[in-house]
Coordinates of N, CA, C and O in Angstrom, one line a residue:
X80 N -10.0 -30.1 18.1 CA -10.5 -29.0 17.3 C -9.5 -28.6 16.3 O -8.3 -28.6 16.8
X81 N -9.6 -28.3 15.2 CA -8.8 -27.8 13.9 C -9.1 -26.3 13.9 O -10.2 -25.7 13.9
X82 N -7.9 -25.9 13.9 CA -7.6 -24.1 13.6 C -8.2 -23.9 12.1 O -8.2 -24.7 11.2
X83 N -8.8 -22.7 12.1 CA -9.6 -22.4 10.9 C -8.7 -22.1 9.8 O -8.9 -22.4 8.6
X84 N -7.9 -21.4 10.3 CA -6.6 -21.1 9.5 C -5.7 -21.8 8.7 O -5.3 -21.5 7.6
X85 N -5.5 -23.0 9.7 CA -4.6 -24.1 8.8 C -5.8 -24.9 8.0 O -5.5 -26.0 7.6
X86 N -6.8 -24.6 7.6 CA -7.6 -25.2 6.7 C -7.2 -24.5 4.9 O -7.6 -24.9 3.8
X87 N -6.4 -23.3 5.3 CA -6.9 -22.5 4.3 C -5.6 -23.0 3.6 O -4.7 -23.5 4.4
X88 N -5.3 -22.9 2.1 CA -4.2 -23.2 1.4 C -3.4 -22.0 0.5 O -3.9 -21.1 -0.1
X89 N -2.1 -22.2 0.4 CA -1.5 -21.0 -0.4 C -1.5 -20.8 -1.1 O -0.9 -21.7 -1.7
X90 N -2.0 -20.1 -2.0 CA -2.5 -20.3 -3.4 C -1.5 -18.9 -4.2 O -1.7 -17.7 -4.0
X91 N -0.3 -19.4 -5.2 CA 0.2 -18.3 -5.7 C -0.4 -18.0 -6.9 O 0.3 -17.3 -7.5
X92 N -1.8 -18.3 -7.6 CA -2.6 -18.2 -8.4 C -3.3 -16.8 -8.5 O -3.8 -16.2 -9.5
X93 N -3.1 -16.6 -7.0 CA -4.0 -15.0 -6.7 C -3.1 -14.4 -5.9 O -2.3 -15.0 -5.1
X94 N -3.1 -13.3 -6.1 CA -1.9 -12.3 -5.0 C -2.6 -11.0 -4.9 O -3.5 -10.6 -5.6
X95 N -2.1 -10.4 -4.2 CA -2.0 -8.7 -3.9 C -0.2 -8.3 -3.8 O 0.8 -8.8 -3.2
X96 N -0.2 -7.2 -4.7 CA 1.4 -6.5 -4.8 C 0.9 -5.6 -4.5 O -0.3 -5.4 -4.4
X97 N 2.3 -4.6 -4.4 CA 2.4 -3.5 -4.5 C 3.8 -2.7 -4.7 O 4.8 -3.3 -4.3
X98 N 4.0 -1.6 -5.4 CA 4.9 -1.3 -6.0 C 6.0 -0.6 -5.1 O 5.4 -0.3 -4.1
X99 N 7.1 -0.3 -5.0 CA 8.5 0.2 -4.7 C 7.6 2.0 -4.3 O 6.9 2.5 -5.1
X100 N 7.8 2.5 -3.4 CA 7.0 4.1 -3.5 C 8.2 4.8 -2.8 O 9.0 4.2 -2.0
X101 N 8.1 6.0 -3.3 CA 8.7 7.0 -2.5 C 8.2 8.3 -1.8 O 7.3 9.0 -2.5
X102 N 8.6 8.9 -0.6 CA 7.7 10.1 -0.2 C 8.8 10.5 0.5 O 10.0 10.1 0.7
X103 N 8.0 11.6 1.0 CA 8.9 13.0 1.4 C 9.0 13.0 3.0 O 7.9 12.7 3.6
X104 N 9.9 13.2 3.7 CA 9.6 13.7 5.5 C 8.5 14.6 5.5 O 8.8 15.7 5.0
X105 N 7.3 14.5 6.2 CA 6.5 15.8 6.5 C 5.1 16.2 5.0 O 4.5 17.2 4.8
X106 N 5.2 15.0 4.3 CA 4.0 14.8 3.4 C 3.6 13.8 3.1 O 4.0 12.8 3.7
X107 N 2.7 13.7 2.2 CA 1.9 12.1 2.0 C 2.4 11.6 0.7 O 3.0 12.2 -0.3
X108 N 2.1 10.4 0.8 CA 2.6 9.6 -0.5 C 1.3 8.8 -0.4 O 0.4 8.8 0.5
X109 N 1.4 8.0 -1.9 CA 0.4 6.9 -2.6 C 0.8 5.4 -2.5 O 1.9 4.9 -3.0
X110 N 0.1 4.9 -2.2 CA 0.1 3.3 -2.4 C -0.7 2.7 -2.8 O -1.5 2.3 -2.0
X111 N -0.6 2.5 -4.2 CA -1.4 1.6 -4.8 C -1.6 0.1 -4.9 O -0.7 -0.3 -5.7
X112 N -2.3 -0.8 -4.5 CA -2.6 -1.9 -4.0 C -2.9 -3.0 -5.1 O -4.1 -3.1 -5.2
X113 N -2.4 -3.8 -5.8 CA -3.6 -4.5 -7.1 C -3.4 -5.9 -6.5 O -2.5 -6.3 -5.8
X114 N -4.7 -6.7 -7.2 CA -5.2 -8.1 -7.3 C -4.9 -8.6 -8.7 O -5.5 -8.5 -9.8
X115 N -4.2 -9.0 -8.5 CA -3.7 -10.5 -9.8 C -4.7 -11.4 -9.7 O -4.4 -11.3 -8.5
X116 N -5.5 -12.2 -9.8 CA -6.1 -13.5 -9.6 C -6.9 -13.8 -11.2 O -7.4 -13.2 -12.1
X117 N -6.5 -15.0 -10.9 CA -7.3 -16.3 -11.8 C -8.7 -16.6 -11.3 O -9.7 -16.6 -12.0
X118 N -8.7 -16.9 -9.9 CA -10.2 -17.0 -9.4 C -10.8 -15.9 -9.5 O -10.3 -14.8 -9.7
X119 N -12.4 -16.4 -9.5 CA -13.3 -15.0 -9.0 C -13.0 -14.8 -7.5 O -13.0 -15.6 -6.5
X120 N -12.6 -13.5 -7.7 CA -12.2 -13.2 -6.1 C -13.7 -12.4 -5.6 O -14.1 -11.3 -6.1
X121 N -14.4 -13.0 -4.5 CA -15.5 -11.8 -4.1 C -15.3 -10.8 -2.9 O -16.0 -9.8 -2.6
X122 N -14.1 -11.4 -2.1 CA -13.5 -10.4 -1.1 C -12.6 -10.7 -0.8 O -12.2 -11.9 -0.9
X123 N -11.6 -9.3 0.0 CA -10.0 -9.7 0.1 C -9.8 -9.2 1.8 O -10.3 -8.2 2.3
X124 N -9.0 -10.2 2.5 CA -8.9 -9.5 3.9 C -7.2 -9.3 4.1 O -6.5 -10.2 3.6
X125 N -6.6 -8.3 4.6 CA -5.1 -8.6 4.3 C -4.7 -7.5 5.6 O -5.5 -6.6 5.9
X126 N -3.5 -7.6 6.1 CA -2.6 -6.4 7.1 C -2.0 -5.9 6.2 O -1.8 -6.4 5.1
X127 N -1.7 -4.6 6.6 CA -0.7 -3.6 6.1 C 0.0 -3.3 7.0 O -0.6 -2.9 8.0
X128 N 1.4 -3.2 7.1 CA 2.5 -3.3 7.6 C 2.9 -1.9 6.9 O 3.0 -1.5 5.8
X129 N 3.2 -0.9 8.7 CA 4.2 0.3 8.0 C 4.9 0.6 8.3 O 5.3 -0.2 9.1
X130 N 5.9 1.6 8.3 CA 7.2 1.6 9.0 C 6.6 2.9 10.4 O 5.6 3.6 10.3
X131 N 7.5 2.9 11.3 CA 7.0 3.7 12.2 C 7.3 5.6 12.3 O 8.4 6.1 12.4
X132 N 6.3 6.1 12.3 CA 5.7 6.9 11.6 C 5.4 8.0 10.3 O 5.5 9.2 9.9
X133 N 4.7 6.4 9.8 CA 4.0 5.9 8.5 C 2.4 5.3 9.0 O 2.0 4.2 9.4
X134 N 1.5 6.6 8.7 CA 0.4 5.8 9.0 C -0.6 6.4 8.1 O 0.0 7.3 7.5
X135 N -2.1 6.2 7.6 CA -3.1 6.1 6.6 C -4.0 7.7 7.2 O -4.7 7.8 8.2
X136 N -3.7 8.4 6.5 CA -4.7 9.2 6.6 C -6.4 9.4 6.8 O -7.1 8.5 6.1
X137 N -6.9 10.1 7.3 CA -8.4 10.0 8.0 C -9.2 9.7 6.0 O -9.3 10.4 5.0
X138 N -9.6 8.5 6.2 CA -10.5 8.2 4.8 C -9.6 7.9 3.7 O -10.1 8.1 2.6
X139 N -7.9 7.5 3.7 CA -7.4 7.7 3.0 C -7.2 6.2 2.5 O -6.1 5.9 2.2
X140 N -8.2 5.4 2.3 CA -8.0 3.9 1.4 C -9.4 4.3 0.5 O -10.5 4.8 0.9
X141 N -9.0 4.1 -0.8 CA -10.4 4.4 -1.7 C -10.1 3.0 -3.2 O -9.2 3.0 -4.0
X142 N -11.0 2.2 -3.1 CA -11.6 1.4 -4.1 C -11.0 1.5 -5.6 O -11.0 2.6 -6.0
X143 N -10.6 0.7 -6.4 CA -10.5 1.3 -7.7 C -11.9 1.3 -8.6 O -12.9 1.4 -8.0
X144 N -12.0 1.4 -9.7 CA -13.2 0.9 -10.4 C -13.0 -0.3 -10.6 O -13.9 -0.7 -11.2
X145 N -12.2 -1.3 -10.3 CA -12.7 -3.0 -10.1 C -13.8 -3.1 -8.8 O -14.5 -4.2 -8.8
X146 N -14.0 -2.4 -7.9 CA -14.5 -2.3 -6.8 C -15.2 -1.6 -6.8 O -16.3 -2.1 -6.8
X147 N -15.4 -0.2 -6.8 CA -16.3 0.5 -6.3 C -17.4 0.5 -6.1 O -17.9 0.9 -5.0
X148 N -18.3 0.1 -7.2 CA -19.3 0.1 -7.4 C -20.0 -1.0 -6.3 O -21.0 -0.6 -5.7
X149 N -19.4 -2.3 -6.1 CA -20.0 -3.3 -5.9 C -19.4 -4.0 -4.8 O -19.6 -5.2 -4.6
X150 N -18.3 -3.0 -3.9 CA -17.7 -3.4 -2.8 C -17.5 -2.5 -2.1 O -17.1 -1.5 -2.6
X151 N -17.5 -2.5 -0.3 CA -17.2 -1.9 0.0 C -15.6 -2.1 1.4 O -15.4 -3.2 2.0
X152 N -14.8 -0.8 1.8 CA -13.9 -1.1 1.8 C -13.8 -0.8 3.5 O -14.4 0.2 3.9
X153 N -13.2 -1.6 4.4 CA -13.1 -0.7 5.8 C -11.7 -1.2 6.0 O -11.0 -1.9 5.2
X154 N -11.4 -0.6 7.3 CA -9.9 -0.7 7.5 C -9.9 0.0 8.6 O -10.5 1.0 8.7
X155 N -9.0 -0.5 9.9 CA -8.9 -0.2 11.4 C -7.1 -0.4 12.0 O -6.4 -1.2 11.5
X156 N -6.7 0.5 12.8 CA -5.4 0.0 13.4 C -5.6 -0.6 14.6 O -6.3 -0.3 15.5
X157 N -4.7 -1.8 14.2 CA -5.0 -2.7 15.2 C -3.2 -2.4 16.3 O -3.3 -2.7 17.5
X158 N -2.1 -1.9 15.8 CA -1.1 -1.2 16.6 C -0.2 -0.7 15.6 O 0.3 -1.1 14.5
X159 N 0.0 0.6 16.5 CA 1.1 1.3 15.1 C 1.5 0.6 14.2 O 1.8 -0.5 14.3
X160 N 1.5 1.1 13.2 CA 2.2 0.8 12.1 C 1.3 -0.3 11.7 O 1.4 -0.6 10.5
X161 N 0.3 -1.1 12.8 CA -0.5 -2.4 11.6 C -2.1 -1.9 11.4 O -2.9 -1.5 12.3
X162 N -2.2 -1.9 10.1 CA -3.8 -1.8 9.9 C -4.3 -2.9 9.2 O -3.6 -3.6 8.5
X163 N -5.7 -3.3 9.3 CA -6.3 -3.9 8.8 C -7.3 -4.3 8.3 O -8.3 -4.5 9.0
X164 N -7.3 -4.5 6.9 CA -8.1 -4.2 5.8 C -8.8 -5.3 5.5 O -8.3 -6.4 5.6
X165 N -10.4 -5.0 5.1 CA -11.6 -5.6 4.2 C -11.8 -5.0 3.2 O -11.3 -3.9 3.0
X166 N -12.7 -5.7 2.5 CA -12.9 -5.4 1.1 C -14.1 -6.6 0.8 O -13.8 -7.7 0.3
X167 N -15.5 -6.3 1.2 CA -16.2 -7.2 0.8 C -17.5 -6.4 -0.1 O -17.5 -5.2 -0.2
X168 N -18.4 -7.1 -0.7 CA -19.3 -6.8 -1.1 C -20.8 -8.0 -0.8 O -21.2 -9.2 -1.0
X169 N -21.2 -7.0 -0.2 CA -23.0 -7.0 0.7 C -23.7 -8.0 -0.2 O -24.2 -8.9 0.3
X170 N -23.7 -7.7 -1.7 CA -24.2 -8.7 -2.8 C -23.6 -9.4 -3.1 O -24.0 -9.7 -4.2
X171 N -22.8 -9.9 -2.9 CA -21.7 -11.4 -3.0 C -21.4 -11.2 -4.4 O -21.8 -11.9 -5.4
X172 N -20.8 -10.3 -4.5 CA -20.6 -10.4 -6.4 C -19.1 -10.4 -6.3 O -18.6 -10.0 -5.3
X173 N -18.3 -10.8 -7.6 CA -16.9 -10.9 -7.5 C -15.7 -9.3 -7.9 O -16.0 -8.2 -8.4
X174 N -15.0 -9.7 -7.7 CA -13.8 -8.1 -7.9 C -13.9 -8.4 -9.4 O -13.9 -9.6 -9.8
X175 N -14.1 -7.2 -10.4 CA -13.9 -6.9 -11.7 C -12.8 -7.2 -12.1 O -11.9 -6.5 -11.6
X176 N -12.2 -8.2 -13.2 CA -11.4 -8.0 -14.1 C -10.1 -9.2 -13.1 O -10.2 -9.6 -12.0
X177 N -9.2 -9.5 -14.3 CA -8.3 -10.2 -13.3 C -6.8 -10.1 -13.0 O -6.0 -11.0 -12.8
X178 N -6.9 -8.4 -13.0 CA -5.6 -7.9 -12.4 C -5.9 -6.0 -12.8 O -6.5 -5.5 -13.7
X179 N -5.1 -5.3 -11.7 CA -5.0 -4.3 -11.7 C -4.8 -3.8 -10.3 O -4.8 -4.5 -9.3
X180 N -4.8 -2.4 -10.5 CA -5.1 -2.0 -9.2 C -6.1 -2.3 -8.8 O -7.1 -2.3 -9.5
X181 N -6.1 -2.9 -6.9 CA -7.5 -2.5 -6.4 C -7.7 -1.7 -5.2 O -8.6 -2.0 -4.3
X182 N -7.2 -0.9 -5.1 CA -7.3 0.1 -3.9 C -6.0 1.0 -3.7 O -4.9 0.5 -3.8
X183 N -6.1 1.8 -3.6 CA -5.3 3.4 -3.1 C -5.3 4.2 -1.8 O -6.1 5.1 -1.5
X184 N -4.0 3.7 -1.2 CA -4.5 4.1 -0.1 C -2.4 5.3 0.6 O -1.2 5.3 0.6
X185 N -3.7 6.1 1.0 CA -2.7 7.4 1.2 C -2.0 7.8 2.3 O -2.7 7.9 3.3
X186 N -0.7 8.0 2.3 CA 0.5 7.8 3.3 C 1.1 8.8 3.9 O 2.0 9.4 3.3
X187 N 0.5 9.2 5.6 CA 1.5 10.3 5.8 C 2.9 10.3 6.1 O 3.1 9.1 6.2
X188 N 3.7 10.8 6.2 CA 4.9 10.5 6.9 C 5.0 11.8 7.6 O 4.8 13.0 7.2
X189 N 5.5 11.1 9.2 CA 5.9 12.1 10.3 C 6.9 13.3 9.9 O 7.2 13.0 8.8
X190 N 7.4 14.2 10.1 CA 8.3 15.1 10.1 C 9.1 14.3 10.9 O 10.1 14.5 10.2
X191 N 9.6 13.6 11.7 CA 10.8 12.9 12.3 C 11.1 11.8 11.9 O 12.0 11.2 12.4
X192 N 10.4 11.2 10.8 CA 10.7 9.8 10.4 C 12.3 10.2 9.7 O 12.5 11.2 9.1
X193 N 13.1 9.3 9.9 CA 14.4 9.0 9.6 C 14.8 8.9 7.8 O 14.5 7.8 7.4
X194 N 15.0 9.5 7.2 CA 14.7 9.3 5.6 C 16.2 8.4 5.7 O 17.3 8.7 6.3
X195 N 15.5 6.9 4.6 CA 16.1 5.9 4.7 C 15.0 5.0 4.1 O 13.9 5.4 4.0
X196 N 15.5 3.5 3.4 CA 14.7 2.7 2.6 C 13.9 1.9 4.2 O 14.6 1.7 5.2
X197 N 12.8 1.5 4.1 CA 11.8 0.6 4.9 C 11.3 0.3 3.9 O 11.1 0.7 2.7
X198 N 10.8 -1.0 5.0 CA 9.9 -2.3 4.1 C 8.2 -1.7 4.3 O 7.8 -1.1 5.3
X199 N 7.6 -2.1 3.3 CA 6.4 -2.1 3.6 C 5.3 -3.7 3.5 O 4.7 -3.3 2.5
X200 N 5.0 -4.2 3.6 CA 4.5 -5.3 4.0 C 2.9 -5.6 4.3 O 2.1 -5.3 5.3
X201 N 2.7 -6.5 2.9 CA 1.0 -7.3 2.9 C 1.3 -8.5 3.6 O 2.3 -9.2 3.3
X202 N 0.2 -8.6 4.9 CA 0.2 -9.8 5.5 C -0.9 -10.5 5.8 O -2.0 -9.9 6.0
X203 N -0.7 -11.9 6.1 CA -1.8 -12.3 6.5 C -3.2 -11.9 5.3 O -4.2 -11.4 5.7
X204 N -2.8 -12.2 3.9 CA -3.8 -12.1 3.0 C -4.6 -13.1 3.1 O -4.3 -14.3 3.4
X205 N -5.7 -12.8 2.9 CA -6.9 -13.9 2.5 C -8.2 -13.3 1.4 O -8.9 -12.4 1.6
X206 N -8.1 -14.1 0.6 CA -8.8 -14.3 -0.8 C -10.2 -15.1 -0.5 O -10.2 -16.3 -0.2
X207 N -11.4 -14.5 -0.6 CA -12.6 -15.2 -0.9 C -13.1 -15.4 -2.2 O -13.6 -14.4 -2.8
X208 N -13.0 -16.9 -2.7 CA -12.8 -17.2 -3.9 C -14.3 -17.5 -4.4 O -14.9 -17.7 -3.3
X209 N -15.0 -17.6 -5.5 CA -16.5 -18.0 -5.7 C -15.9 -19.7 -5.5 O -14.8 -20.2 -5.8
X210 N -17.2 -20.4 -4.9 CA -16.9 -21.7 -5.2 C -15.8 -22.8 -4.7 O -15.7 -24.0 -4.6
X211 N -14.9 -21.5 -4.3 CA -13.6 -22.6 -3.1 C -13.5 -21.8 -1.9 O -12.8 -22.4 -1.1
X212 N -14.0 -20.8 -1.5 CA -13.9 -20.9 0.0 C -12.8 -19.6 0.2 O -12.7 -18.8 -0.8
X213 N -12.0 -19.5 1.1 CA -10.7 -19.1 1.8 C -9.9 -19.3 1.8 O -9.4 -20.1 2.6
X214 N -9.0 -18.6 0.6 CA -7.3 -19.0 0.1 C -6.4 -17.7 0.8 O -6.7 -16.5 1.0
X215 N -5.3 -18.7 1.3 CA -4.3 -17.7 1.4 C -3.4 -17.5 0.9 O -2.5 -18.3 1.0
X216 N -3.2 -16.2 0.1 CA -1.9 -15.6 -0.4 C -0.5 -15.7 0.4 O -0.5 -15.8 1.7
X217 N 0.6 -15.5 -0.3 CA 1.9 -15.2 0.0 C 2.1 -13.4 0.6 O 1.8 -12.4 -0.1
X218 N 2.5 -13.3 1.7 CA 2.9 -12.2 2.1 C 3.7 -10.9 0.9 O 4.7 -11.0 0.2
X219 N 3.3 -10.3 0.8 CA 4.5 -9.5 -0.4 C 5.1 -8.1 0.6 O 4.6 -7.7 1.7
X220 N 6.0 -7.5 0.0 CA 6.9 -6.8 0.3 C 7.6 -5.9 -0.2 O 8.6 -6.4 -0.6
X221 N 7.7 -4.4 -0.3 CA 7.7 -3.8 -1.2 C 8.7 -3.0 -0.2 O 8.8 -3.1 1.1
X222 N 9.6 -1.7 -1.3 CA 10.4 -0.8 -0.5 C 9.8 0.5 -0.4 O 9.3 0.8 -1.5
X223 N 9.5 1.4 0.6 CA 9.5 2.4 1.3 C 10.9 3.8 1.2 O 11.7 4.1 2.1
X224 N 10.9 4.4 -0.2 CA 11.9 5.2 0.3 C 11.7 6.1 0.6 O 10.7 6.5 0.0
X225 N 12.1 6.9 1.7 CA 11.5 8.0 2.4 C 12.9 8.7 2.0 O 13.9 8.2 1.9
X226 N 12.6 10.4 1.9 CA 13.8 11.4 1.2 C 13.1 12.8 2.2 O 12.0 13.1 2.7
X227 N 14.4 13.3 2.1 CA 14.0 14.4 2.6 C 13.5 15.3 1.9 O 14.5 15.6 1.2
X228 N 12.7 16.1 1.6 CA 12.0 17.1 0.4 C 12.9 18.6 0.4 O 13.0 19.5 1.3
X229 N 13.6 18.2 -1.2 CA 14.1 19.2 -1.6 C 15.8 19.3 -1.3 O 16.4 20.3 -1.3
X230 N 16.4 18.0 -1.0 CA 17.7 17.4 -0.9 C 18.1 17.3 -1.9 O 17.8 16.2 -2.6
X231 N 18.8 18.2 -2.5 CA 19.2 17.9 -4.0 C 20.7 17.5 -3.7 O 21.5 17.2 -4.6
X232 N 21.0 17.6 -2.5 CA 22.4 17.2 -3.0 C 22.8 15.8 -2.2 O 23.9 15.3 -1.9
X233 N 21.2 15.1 -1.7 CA 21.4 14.2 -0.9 C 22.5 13.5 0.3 O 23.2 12.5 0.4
X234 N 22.2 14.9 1.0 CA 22.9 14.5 2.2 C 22.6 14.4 3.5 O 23.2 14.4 4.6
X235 N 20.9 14.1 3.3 CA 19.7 13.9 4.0 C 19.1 14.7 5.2 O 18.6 14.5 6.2
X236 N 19.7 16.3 3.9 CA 19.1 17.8 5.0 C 19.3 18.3 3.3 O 19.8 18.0 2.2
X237 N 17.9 19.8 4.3 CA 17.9 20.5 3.3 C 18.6 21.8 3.7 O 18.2 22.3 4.8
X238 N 19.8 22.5 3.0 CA 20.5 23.6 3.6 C 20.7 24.2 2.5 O 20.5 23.7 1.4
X239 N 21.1 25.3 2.7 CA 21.5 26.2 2.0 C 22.4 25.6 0.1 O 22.2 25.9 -1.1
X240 N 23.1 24.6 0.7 CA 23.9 24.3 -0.4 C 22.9 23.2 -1.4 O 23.4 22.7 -2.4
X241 N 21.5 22.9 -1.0 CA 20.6 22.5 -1.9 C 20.0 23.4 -2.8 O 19.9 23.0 -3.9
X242 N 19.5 24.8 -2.3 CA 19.0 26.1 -2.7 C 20.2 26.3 -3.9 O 19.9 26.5 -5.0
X243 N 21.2 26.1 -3.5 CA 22.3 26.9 -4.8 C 22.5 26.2 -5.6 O 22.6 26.6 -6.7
X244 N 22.8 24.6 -5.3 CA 22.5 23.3 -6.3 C 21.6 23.9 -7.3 O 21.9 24.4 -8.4
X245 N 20.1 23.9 -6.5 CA 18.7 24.3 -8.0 C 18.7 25.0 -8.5 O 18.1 25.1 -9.6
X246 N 19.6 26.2 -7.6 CA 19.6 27.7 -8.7 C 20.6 27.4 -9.9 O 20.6 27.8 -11.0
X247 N 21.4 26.6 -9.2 CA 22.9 26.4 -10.6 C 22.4 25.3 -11.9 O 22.9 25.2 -12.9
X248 N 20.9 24.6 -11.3 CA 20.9 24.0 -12.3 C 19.7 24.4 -13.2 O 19.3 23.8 -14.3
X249 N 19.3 25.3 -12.6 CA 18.2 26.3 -13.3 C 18.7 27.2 -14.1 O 18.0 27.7 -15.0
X250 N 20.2 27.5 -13.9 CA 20.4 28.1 -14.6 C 21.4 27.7 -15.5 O 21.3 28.4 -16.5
X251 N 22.2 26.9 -15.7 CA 22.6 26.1 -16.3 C 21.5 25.6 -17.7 O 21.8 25.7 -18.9
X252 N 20.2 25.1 -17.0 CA 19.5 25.1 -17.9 C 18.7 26.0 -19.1 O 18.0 25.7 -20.1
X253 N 19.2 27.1 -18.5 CA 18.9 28.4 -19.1 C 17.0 28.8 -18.9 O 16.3 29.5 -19.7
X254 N 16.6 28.3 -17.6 CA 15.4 28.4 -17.3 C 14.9 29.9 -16.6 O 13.7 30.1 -16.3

């Protein structure tokens, strides 16, 4: 018997990135998701990899307009920090356009997460192409900086000598 998997081939023709993000201990950040492809892509299946406690808020993956209209999106945690995303459409029609964003999806961060760079990580992509079947993308990889909100003097707390930093530079600025 042949693994369904090793049928499928790497195709760096089509990809999913995502950009470098930063967020705060104790609020949410954005992650914007895009499709590069040359093929008609008609659906995308991929993991999302997050750092630990980093996880997707209740409804918090939404479609771009390459998709919306004509796809829809689900997504489940399969164990901390991994979720796992579809993106198909019911009418077999292909993703709009052949690059951009295609999905946004929104990031809480714990109040104890450690502010410090983490990876964030697409895996296990798979591309449903019109006419060729099931391609697999290259994993991508992106940085995670997490900051403490309102560390102006980055010493990865917020204290008193941050407060007098912004007043000095508020006034400095003559604001």
């Amino acid at each position: 018997g042949s693994d369904y998997t090793s049928q499928m081939t790497i195709d760096a023709s089509n990809r999913l990135t995502m950009p470098d993000i930063v967020g705060g201990v104790g609020f949410t950040a954005t992650l914007p998701i895009s499709l590069d492809n040359v093929d008609n892509i008609r659906a995308v299946g991929f993991v999302l990899n997050l750092p630990e406690g980093v996880s997707i808020i209740e409804d918090g993956a939404e479609l771009s307009s390459r998709a919306i209209r004509s796809h829809q999106i689900s997504y489940n945690l399969v164990k901390e920090g991994e979720y796992r995303f579809a993106i198909v459409s019911l009418s077999n029609k292909n993703i709009k356009n052949n690059e951009g964003i295609l999905l946004t999806v929104t990031l809480k961060i714990a109040d104890d997460v450690v502010p410090q760079d983490y990876n964030i990580i697409l895996s296990n992509i798979e591309l449903s192409a019109t006419g060729e079947g099931l391609k697999q993308a290259d994993d991508y990889t992106a940085k995670m900086t997490i900051q403490t909100v309102g560390d102006i003097d980055g010493d990865g707390q917020f204290t008193l000598n941050d407060i007098t930093a912004l007043i000095e530079l508020y006034l400095s600025r003559g604001i």
